[in-house]
Amino acid sequence: MSLSRRHFLILLPAAAVAWESVLAGTPESSPNYRMSDHWWGMLIDIPKCIGCGNCVRACQAENDVPDGHFRTWVERYHVDDWNMTNPEVISPDGGKEGFPSVNDDPNGKYFFVPKLCNHCADSPCTQVCPVGATFISPDGVVLIDQTYCLGCAYCVQACPYGCRYIHPQKHVADKCTLCYHRITRGLTTACAENCPTGARQLIDLKNPNDPIHAFLKTHSVQVLKPQMATGAKVYYNDLDGAVR
Amino acid sequence: MKFLKDAGHLFRFAGLFVLAFLIFLVVRGYVVPKTFGEYGHYRGATIVEIAARPVKYAGHQVCENCHTDVVAAKNLGQHAHVNCEACHGPLANHANDPASVTPALPDTAVLCARCHTASAAKPKNFSQVDPADHSGGVPCQTCHNPHNPTPGADPATGAMPPAATAGTHAAPDPKTAGGAK
């Protein structure tokens, strides 16, 4: 076969466009959804969180999360004035039924930190899977093929955020899907839908009209464990340095 | 062809090798799922399967399609940004079949307290009370309409009573109310 350099260069852009459409894909349940148009993440506005646990209950109801396991949970931090590097963290039943009241403490501060899968762009959990059961979808969501998973729990150990667990009945890994079945239908996630204060917002970094872009320009936003270079896409606004 | 005279055993071995390779290809064709490798080192059909899972929370847009009066009243008050299902629970089944699936009325004693119980961990500008101190056991909805919680607010127009405009919370009776922190 003789392909001249000239013809090769002419064909190259066409091949790129074709490959892009292959990568795009279209889930059957949402015919107007193109994976290549999205890059999902979440914004968590710490100063808005009231620790009501609505997100935890909504997640459990939406995704049939077994009791005692969490795809999302809320932690309450107490950072003492005299011991900044050793915060006291509680999360009773994942914060599902809220938190015990605290009176004003002259020492230090209290605040809530909702946690969930960070849907890392360079995810440690997908890198360690020996069978290709967990992966980052073309639209930036870390998912698990539960028909393929062996339940070896290697990914559970690899996740630096503790976001995975072995499902007690299915005996395979389970985690937050960022409500993939909802976001592909144009809905927001169950946790964001049910957050009464708007502390959680689904964000689409590839959508130029998403309000996240304006928000990021004017706020101090941080991800958890940035030193691990996981490419985490759960952005925390006003995150205290004591949060692990 | 003199050099092939004694090479029969090599051909037999090569034949076995080719046969084993063909068997490997056939087995691989059966064992590896069709969509494996479609997008990467995983089964591409997984994405379709996960996307097809049923939705439990219908989303506020669906609620607003029918309950326009309640949504209009809610939009006038402090709870304008609280979505319906945040209090009423997952109701996609009700949206699909409004006649046979009806939502249970939430217990305000539990529901209101979850968000509004005073705690130093909550944002300072968020309305918080000590429920026992604030109401003395009187149900919240005696004074507060959950859809527009400012006491005395006109449910139809959202007009506030004069006292409510002074602070974040209704002017509290110092004897009965814990007051907003």
GROMACS .gro file of C-alpha atoms in nm, chain B residues 54-139:
model
   86
  298PRO     CA    1  -3.397   0.334   3.749
  299VAL     CA    2  -3.428   0.682   3.898
  300LYS     CA    3  -3.583   0.711   4.247
  301TYR     CA    4  -3.579   1.089   4.296
  302ALA     CA    5  -3.779   1.244   4.013
  303GLY     CA    6  -3.617   1.587   4.040
  304HIS     CA    7  -3.782   1.918   4.126
  305GLN     CA    8  -3.867   1.995   3.763
  306VAL     CA    9  -4.104   1.698   3.757
  307CYS     CA   10  -4.273   1.813   4.080
  308GLU     CA   11  -4.318   2.161   3.941
  309ASN     CA   12  -4.500   2.028   3.635
  310CYS     CA   13  -4.805   1.940   3.848
  311HIS     CA   14  -4.775   2.110   4.190
  312THR     CA   15  -4.747   2.463   4.055
  313ASP     CA   16  -4.940   2.618   4.346
  314VAL     CA   17  -4.716   2.467   4.615
  315VAL     CA   18  -4.400   2.554   4.424
  316ALA     CA   19  -4.520   2.912   4.374
  317ALA     CA   20  -4.586   2.945   4.748
  318LYS     CA   21  -4.251   2.786   4.834
  319ASN     CA   22  -4.062   3.016   4.599
  320LEU     CA   23  -4.178   3.316   4.802
  321GLY     CA   24  -4.025   3.198   5.128
  322GLN     CA   25  -3.698   3.099   5.291
  323HIS     CA   26  -3.732   2.743   5.158
  324ALA     CA   27  -3.736   2.849   4.792
  325HIS     CA   28  -3.411   2.662   4.722
  326VAL     CA   29  -3.504   2.344   4.908
  327ASN     CA   30  -3.621   2.090   4.653
  328CYS     CA   31  -3.948   1.907   4.717
  329GLU     CA   32  -3.796   1.561   4.759
  330ALA     CA   33  -3.544   1.686   5.015
  331CYS     CA   34  -3.832   1.673   5.266
  332HIS     CA   35  -4.091   1.450   5.096
  333GLY     CA   36  -3.853   1.170   5.000
  334PRO     CA   37  -3.794   0.984   4.671
  335LEU     CA   38  -4.110   1.014   4.460
  336ALA     CA   39  -4.027   0.907   4.105
  337ASN     CA   40  -4.286   0.629   4.146
  338HIS     CA   41  -4.545   0.888   4.244
  339ALA     CA   42  -4.454   1.098   3.940
  340ASN     CA   43  -4.495   0.794   3.715
  341ASP     CA   44  -4.823   0.688   3.876
  342PRO     CA   45  -4.971   0.974   4.081
  343ALA     CA   46  -5.299   0.794   4.155
  344SER     CA   47  -5.175   0.476   4.324
  345VAL     CA   48  -4.847   0.597   4.482
  346THR     CA   49  -4.900   0.879   4.728
  347PRO     CA   50  -4.626   1.027   4.946
  348ALA     CA   51  -4.642   1.002   5.325
  349LEU     CA   52  -4.664   1.330   5.512
  350PRO     CA   53  -4.323   1.396   5.673
  351ASP     CA   54  -4.298   1.415   6.053
  352THR     CA   55  -4.205   1.778   6.111
  353ALA     CA   56  -4.068   1.707   6.460
  354VAL     CA   57  -3.790   1.498   6.305
  355LEU     CA   58  -3.762   1.677   5.973
  356CYS     CA   59  -3.734   2.037   6.091
  357ALA     CA   60  -3.501   1.947   6.377
  358ARG     CA   61  -3.253   1.774   6.146
  359CYS     CA   62  -3.166   2.102   5.981
  360HIS     CA   63  -3.261   2.364   6.238
  361THR     CA   64  -3.133   2.223   6.568
  362ALA     CA   65  -2.879   2.471   6.696
  363SER     CA   66  -2.516   2.366   6.675
  364ALA     CA   67  -2.191   2.561   6.679
  365ALA     CA   68  -2.085   2.355   6.376
  366LYS     CA   69  -2.353   2.510   6.155
  367PRO     CA   70  -2.305   2.832   5.960
  368LYS     CA   71  -2.378   3.134   6.179
  369ASN     CA   72  -2.629   3.285   5.935
  370PHE     CA   73  -2.841   2.969   5.927
  371SER     CA   74  -3.165   2.974   6.132
  372GLN     CA   75  -3.111   2.751   6.435
  373VAL     CA   76  -3.306   2.687   6.753
  374ASP     CA   77  -3.300   2.451   7.047
  375PRO     CA   78  -3.626   2.268   6.959
  376ALA     CA   79  -3.732   2.190   7.318
  377ASP     CA   80  -3.656   2.542   7.433
  378HIS     CA   81  -3.803   2.704   7.123
  379SER     CA   82  -4.144   2.536   7.104
  380GLY     CA   83  -4.178   2.339   7.426
  381GLY     CA   84  -4.311   2.038   7.236
  382VAL     CA   85  -4.557   2.227   7.020
  383PRO     CA   86  -4.536   2.090   6.663
   0.00000   0.00000   0.00000
